[in-house]
Coordinates of C-alpha atoms in Angstrom, one line a residue:
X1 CA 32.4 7.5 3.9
X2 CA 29.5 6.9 5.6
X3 CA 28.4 3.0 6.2
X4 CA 26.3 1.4 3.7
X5 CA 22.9 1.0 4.0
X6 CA 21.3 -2.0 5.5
X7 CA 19.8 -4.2 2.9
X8 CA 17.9 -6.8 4.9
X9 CA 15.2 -4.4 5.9
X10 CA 14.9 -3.1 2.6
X11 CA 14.3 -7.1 1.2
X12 CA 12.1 -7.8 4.4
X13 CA 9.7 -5.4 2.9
X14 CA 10.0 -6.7 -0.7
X15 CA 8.9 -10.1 0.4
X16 CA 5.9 -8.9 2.7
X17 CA 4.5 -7.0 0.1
X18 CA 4.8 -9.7 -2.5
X19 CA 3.4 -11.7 -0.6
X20 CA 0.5 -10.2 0.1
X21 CA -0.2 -9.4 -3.6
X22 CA 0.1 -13.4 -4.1
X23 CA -2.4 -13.7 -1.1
X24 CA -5.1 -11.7 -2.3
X25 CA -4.7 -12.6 -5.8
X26 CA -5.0 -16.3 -4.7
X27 CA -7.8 -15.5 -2.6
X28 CA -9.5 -13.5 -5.3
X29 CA -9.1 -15.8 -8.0
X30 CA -11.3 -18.9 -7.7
X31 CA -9.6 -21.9 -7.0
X32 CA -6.5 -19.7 -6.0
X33 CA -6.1 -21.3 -2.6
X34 CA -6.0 -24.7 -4.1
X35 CA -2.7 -23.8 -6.5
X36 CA 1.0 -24.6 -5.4
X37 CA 1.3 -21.0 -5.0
X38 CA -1.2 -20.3 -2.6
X39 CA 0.9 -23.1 -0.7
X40 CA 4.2 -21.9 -1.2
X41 CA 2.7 -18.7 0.2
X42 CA 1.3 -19.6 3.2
X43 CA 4.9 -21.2 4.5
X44 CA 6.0 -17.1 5.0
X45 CA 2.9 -16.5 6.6
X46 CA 4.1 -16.6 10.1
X47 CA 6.9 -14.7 9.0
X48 CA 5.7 -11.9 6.9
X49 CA 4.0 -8.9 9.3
X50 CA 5.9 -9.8 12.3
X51 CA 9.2 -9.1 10.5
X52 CA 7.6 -5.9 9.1
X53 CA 6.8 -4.3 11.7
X54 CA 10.0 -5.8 13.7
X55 CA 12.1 -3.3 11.3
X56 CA 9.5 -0.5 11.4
X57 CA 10.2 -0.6 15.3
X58 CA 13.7 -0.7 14.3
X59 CA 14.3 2.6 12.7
X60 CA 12.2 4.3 15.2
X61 CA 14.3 5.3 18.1
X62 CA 14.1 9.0 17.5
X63 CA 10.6 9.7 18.4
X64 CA 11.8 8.7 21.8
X65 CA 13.5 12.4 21.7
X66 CA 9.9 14.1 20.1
X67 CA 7.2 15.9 22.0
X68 CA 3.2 15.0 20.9
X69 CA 3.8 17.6 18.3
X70 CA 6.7 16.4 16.9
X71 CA 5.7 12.8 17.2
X72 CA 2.6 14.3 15.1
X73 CA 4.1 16.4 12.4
X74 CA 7.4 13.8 11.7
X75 CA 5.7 11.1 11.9
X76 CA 1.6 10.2 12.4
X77 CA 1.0 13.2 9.6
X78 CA 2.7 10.6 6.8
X79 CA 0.4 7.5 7.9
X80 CA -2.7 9.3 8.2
X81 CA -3.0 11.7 5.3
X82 CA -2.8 8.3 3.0
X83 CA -4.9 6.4 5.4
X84 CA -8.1 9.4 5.1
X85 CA -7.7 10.0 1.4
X86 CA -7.6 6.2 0.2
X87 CA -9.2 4.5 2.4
X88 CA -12.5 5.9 2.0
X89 CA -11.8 5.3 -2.4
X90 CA -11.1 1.5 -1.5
X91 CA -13.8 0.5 0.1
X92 CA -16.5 2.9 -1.9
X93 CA -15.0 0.7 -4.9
X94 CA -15.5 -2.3 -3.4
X95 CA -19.1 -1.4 -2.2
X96 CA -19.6 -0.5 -6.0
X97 CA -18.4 -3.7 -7.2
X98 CA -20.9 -5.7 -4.9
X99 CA -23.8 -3.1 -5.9
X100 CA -22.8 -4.7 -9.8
X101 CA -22.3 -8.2 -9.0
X102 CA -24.3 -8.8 -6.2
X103 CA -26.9 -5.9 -5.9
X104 CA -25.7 -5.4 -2.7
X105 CA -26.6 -2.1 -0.9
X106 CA -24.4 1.2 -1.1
X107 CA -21.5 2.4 1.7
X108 CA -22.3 5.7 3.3
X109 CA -19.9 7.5 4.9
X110 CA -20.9 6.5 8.5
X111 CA -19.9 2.8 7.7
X112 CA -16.7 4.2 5.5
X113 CA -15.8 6.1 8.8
X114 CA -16.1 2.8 11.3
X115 CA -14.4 1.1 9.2
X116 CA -11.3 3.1 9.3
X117 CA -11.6 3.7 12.9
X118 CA -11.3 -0.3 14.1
X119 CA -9.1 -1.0 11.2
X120 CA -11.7 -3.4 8.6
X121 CA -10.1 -2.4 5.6
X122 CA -7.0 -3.1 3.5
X123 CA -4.4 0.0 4.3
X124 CA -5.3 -1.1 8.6
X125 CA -1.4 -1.2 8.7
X126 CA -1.3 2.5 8.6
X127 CA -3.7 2.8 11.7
X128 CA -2.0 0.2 13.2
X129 CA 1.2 2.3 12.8
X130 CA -0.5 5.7 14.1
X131 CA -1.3 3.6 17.3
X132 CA 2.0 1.8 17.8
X133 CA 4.1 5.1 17.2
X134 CA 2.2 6.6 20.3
X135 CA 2.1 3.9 22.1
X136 CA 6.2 3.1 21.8
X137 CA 6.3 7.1 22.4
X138 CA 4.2 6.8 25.8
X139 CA 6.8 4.1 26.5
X140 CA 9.4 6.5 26.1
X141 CA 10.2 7.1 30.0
X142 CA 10.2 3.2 31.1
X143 CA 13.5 0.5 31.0
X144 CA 13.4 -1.4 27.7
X145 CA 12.8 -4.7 29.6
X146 CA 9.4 -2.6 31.1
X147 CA 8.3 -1.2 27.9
X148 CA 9.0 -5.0 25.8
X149 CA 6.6 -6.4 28.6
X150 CA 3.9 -3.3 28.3
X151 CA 3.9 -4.0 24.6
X152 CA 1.7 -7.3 25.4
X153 CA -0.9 -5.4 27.7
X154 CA -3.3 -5.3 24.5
X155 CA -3.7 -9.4 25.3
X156 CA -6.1 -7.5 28.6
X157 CA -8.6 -6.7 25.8
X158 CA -8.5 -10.3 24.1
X159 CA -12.4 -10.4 24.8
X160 CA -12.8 -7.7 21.9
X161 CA -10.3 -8.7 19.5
X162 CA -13.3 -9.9 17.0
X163 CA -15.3 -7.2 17.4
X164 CA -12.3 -4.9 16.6
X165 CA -9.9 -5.7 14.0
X166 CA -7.2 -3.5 15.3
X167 CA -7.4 -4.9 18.6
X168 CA -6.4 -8.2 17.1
X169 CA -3.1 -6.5 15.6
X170 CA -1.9 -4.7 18.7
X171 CA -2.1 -8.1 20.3
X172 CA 0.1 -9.9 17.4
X173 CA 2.1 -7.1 16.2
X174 CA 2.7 -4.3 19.1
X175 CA 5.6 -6.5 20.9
X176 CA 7.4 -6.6 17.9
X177 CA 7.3 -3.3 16.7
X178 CA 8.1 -2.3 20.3
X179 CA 11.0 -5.0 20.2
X180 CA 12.3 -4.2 17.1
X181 CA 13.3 -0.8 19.1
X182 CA 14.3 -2.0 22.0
X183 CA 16.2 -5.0 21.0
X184 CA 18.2 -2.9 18.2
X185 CA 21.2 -4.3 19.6
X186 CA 21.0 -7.8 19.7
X187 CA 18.8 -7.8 16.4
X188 CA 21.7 -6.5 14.7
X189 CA 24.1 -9.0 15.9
X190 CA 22.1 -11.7 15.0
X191 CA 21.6 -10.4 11.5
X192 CA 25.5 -9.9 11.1
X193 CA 25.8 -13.3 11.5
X194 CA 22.4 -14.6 10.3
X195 CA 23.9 -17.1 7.7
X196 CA 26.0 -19.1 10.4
X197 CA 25.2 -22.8 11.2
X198 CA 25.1 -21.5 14.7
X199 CA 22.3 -18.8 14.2
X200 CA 20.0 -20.4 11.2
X201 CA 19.5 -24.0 13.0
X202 CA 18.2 -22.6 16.1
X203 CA 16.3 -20.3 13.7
X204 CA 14.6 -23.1 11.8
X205 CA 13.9 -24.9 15.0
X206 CA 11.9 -22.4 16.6
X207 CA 10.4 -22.1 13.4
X208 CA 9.4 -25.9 13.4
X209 CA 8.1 -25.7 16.9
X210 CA 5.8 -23.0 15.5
X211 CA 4.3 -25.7 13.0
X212 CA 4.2 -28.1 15.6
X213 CA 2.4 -25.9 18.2
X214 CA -0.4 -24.9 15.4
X215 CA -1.0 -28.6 14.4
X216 CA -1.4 -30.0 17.7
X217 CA -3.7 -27.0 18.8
X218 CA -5.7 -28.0 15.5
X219 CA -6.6 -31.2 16.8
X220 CA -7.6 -29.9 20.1
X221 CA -11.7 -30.3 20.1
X222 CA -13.0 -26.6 20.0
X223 CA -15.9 -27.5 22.6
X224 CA -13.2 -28.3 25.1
X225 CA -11.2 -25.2 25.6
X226 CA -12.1 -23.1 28.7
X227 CA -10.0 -21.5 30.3
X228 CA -10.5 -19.0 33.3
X229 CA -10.9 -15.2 32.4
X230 CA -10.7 -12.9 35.1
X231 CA -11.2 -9.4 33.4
X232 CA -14.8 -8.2 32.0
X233 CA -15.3 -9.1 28.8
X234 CA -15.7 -12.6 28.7
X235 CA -16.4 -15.2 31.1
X236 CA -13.4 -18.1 29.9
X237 CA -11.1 -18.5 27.0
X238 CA -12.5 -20.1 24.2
X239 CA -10.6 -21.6 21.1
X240 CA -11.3 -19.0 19.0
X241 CA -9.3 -16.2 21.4
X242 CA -6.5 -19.2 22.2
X243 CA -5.8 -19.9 19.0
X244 CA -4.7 -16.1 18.4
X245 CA -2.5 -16.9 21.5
X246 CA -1.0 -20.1 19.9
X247 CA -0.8 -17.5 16.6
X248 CA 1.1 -14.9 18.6
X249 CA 3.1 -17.6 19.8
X250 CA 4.1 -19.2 16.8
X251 CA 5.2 -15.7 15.3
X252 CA 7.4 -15.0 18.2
X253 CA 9.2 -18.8 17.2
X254 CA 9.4 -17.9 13.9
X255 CA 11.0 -14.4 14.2
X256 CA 14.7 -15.5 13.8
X257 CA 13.7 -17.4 10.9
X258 CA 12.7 -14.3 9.0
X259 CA 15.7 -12.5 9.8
X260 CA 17.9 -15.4 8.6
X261 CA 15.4 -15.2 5.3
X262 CA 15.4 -11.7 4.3
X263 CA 19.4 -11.2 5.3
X264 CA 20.5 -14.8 3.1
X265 CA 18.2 -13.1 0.1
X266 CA 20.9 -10.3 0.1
X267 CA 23.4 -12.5 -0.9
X268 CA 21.6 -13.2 -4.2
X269 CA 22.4 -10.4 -5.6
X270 CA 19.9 -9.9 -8.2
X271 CA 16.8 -10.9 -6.4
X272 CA 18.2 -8.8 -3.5
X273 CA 18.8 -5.2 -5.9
X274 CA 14.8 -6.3 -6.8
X275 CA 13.2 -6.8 -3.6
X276 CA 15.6 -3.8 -2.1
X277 CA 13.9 -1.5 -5.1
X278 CA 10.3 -3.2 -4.1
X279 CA 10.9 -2.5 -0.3
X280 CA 11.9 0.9 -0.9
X281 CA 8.6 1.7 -2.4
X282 CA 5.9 -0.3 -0.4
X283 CA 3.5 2.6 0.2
X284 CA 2.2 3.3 -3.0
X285 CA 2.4 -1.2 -3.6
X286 CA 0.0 -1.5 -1.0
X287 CA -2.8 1.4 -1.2
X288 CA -2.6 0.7 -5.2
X289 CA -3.4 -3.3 -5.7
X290 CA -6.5 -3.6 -3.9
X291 CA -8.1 -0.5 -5.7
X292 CA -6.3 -1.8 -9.3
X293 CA -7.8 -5.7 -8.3
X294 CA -10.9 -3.8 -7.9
X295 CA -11.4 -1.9 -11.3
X296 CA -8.5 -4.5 -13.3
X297 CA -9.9 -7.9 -12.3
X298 CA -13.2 -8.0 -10.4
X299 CA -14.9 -5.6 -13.0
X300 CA -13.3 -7.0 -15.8
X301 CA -14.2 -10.8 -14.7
X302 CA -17.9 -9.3 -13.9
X303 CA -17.8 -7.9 -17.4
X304 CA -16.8 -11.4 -19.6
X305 CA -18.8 -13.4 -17.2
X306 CA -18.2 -16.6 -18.2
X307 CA -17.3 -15.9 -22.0
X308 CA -13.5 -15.2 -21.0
X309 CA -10.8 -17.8 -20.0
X310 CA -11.5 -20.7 -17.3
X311 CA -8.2 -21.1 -16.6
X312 CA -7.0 -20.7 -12.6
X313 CA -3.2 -20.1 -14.2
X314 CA -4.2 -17.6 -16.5
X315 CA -6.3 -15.6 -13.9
X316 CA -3.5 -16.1 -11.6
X317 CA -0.9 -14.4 -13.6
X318 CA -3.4 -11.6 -15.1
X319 CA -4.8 -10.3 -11.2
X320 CA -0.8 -10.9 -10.2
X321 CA 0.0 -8.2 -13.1
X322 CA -3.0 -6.1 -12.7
X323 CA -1.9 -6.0 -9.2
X324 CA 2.1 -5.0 -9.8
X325 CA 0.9 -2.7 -12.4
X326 CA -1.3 -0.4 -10.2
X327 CA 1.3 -0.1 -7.1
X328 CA 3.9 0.9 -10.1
X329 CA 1.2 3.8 -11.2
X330 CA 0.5 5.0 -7.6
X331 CA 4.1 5.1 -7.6
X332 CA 4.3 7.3 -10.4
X333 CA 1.4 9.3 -8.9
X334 CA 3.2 9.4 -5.6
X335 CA 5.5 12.1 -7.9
X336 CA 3.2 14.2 -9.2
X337 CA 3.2 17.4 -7.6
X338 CA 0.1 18.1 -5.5
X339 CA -1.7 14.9 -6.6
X340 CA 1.9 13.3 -5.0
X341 CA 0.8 14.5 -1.4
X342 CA -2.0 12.3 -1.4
X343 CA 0.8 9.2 -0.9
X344 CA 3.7 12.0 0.4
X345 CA 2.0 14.9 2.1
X346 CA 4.0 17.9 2.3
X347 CA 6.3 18.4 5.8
X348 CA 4.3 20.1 8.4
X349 CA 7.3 20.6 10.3
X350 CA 10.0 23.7 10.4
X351 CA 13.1 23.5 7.6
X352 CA 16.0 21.8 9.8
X353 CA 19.2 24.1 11.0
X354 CA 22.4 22.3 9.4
X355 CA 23.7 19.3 10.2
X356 CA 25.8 19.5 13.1
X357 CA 23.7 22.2 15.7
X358 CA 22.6 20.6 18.6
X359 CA 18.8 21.8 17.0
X360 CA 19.7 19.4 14.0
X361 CA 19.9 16.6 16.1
X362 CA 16.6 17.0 17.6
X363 CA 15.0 16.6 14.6
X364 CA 16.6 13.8 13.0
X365 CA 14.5 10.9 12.0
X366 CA 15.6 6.8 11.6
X367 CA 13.9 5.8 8.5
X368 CA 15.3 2.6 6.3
X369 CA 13.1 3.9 3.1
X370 CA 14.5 7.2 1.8
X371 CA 18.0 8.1 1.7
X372 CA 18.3 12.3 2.6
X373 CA 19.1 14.9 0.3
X374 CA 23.0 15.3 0.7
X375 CA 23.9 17.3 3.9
X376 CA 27.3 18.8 4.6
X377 CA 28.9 16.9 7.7
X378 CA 29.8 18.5 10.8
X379 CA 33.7 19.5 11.4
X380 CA 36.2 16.5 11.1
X381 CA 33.3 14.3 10.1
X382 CA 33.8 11.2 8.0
X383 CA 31.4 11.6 6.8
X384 CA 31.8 12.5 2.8
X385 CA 30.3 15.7 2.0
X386 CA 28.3 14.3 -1.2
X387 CA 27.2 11.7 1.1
X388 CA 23.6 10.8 0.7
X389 CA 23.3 7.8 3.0
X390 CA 24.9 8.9 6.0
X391 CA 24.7 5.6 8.4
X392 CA 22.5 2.6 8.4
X393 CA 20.0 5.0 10.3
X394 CA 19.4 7.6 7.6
X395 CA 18.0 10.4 7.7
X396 CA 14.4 11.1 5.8
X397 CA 13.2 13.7 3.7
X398 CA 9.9 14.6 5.4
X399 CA 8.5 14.9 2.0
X400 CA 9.2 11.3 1.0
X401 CA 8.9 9.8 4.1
X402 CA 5.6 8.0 3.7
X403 CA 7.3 5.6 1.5
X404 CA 8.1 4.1 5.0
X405 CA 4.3 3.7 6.1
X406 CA 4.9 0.4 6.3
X407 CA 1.7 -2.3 6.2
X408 CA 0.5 -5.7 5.9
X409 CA -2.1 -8.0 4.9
X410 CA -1.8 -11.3 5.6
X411 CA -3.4 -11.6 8.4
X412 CA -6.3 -9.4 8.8
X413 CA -9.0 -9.9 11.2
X414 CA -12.7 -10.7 11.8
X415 CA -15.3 -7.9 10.0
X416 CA -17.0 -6.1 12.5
X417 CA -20.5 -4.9 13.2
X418 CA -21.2 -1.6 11.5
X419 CA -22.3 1.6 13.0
X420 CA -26.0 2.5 14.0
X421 CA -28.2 1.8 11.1
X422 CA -25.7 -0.2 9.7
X423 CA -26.3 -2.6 6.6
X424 CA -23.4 -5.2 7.7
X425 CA -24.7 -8.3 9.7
X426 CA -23.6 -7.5 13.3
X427 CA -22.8 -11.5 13.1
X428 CA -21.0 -11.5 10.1
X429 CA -17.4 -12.5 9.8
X430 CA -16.5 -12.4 6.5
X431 CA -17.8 -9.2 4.6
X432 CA -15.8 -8.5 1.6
X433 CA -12.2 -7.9 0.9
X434 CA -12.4 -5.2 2.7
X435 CA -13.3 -7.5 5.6
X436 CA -10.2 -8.6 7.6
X437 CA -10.4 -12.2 9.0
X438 CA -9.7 -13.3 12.3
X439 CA -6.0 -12.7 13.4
X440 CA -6.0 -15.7 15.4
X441 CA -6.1 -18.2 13.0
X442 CA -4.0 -19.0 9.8
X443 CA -4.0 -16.9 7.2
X444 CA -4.7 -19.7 4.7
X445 CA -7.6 -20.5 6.3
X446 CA -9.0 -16.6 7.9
X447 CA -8.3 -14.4 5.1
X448 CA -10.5 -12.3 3.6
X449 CA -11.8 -14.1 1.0
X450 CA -12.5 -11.8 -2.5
X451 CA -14.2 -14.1 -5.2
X452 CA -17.0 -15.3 -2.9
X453 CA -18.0 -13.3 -0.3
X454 CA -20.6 -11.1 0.0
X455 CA -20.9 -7.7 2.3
X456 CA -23.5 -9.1 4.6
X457 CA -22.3 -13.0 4.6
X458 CA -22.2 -15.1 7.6
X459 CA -18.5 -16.8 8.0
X460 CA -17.9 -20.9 7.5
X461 CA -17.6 -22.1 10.6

């Protein structure tokens, strides 16, 4: 039989994309951020994303076998088709809402476009994944330890990391993705054994450290931080480009911690089978709350105005809902046939040879979303023939493969100036829910805040 599949990935998922539901909900409903939710919340912050995209690196190593073709048709075609068709429906929505409420102005499709191009909207996980797909596969050719210590280059354009959102996520989330391949090895030891004294007390020290190291840099006065900046871009350091460095930091302690997390939540075995079957389907999750938030909570709290409930609780618990209820229809849309390929485009590349040829192997993909349609092992396999999940790397169907375009929220960085003739403030932070705070702060106090922000607002200091 073949071995069973991992379920710590599958929960690590789960959690990061409940979590960011709770986030945005909190953030959308006023008062949210003042709730013992919100607060319980922002204790997985540090945890959330870096985990994610630890495991997406995981269950990568096989574009290290593809060519720029391959690489494009296994693997980039199932982030971007998703990214170009919803995308530009999120943030016209959202432009549409703030023409009701606030008599704001309308998007065009210039400002759609730059905003998908440095990552200022909600799905920016898929571009972030394009990007750290080709850069792990322009990696290929170097030692692990080279490639691990390449993956923090993105810290050389610090100077543009709020002018570019996405710049801000290679910087926090490239060394793990690149890590999580890399470090497969000792990652999986350290999972098999997550639950020991030995393994979780380190884990919850570095974690600590983490808290520490943010709450001393928070009393550091703003006006004195200067440090010396070689490259163009910016004369010295500031606090607002250390503090993504004491972010960054404060991830990297808090890594081990999430493993221990997400692998002692498979030993409950009902929350586990539930956040295994939310992992499993995180795509259509994350593309479908923002847009159902939009047209289930926003419009429908425009609507009432004030004659419907005051209660934080109640619009808590409605927008959480709303929220669940929309990823569970794109979901079901994700299986509609040709409406489906919007979430699961079509395979662009050949049919595979049987399992078993030496051409087989070349096109094998990891994947921890999709278990394979049943394949016939090779000679003297143990592999059973009805078998669908052949090892804890299994193998994708191409067609449902975008169920692992995996993404994340909770941190999301500064909005950007638009385009030319742009109607966004070129010194505007905070936008719009579509806007992603600053990356290098916490996510309790950076996120993109929904109930009060409008397109062309300047950002609390």
């Amino acid at each position: 039989m073949g071995k069973k599949r991992l379920a710590w990935p599958d929960v690590a998922k789960g959690v990061s994309i409940l979590g960011v539901i709770v986030l945005h909900v909190c953030l959308a409903v006023p008062g949210g951020m003042d709730t013992l939710l919100a607060r319980a919340n922002s204790v997985m912050d540090p945890l959330r994303m870096p985990l994610f995209f630890l495991v997406s690196g995981f269950f990568s190593a096989k574009i290290l076998d593809y060519s720029l073709t391959e690489l494009f048709v296994r693997r980039l075609w199932f982030f971007l088709v998703p990214y170009a068709v919803w995308v530009p429906v999120e943030i016209k929505l959202k432009f549409i809402e703030f023409k009701l409420v606030f008599d704001a102005d309308s998007v065009g499709a210039d400002e759609i476009l730059w905003r998908m191009l440095i990552g200022a909207n909600l799905a920016w996980f898929l571009w972030a994944l394009v990007l750290f797909n080709l850069v792990l596969w322009s990696l290929r050719k170097l030692p692990p330890p080279v490639a691990i210590a390449a993956s923090f280059a993105p810290l050389l354009l610090l100077p543009w990391h709020d002018k570019i959102p996405i710049v801000g996520m290679l910087i926090l989330y490239l060394p793990f993705f690149v890590g999580g391949l890399h470090l497969r090895g000792p990652i999986s030891r350290f999972a098999a054994t997550a639950t020991s004294v030995t393994r979780w007390l380190p884990a919850a020290m570095g974690f600590f450290l983490g808290v520490v190291l943010v709450k001393l840099f928070a009393q550091v006065d703003p006006d004195r931080v200067a440090l010396p900046w070689i490259l163009p871009g910016m004369d010295a350091i500031g606090h607002y480009e250390a503090a993504l460095l004491v972010r960054l930091s404060r991830e990297l302690l808090s890594l081990p911690l999430a493993i221990v997390v997400a692998v002692a939540i498979t030993h409950l075995p009902h929350l586990s089978n539930d956040l295994q079957f939310v992992g499993r389907h995180t795509l259509p999750m994350y593309i479908g709350h923002p847009i159902g938030m939009t047209l289930g909570y926003h419009l429908v709290r425009y609507a009432l105005d004030d004659a419907g409930p005051q209660s934080t609780t109640f619009w808590l618990a409605y927008a959480i809902l709303i929220a669940l209820v929309s990823g569970w229809l794109f979901h079901l849309l994700s299986k509609v046939p040709v409406l489906g390929w919007t979430l699961t485009p079509p395979s662009l590349a050949r049919p595979q040879p049987a399992v078993g040829t030496e051409a087989h192997a070349e096109n094998r993909d990891h994947t921890f979303n999709t278990a394979p349609p049943t394949q016939p092992g090779p000679p003297n396999s143990t592999i059973s023939p009805n078998s669908r999940v052949i090892s804890e790397l299994t193998i994708p169907s191409p067609m449902l493969d975008a169920e692992n375009r995996d993404h994340a929220f909770n941190t999301a960085p500064p909005t950007q100036p638009g385009p030319p003739n742009s109607t966004i403030s070129p010194n505007s932070r905070v936008i719009s829910e579509l806007t992603i705070p600053s990356p290098m702060l916490d996510a309790e106090n950076r996120d993109h805040t929904l109930a009060t922000a409008l397109p062309n607002a300047a950002r609390t200091p």
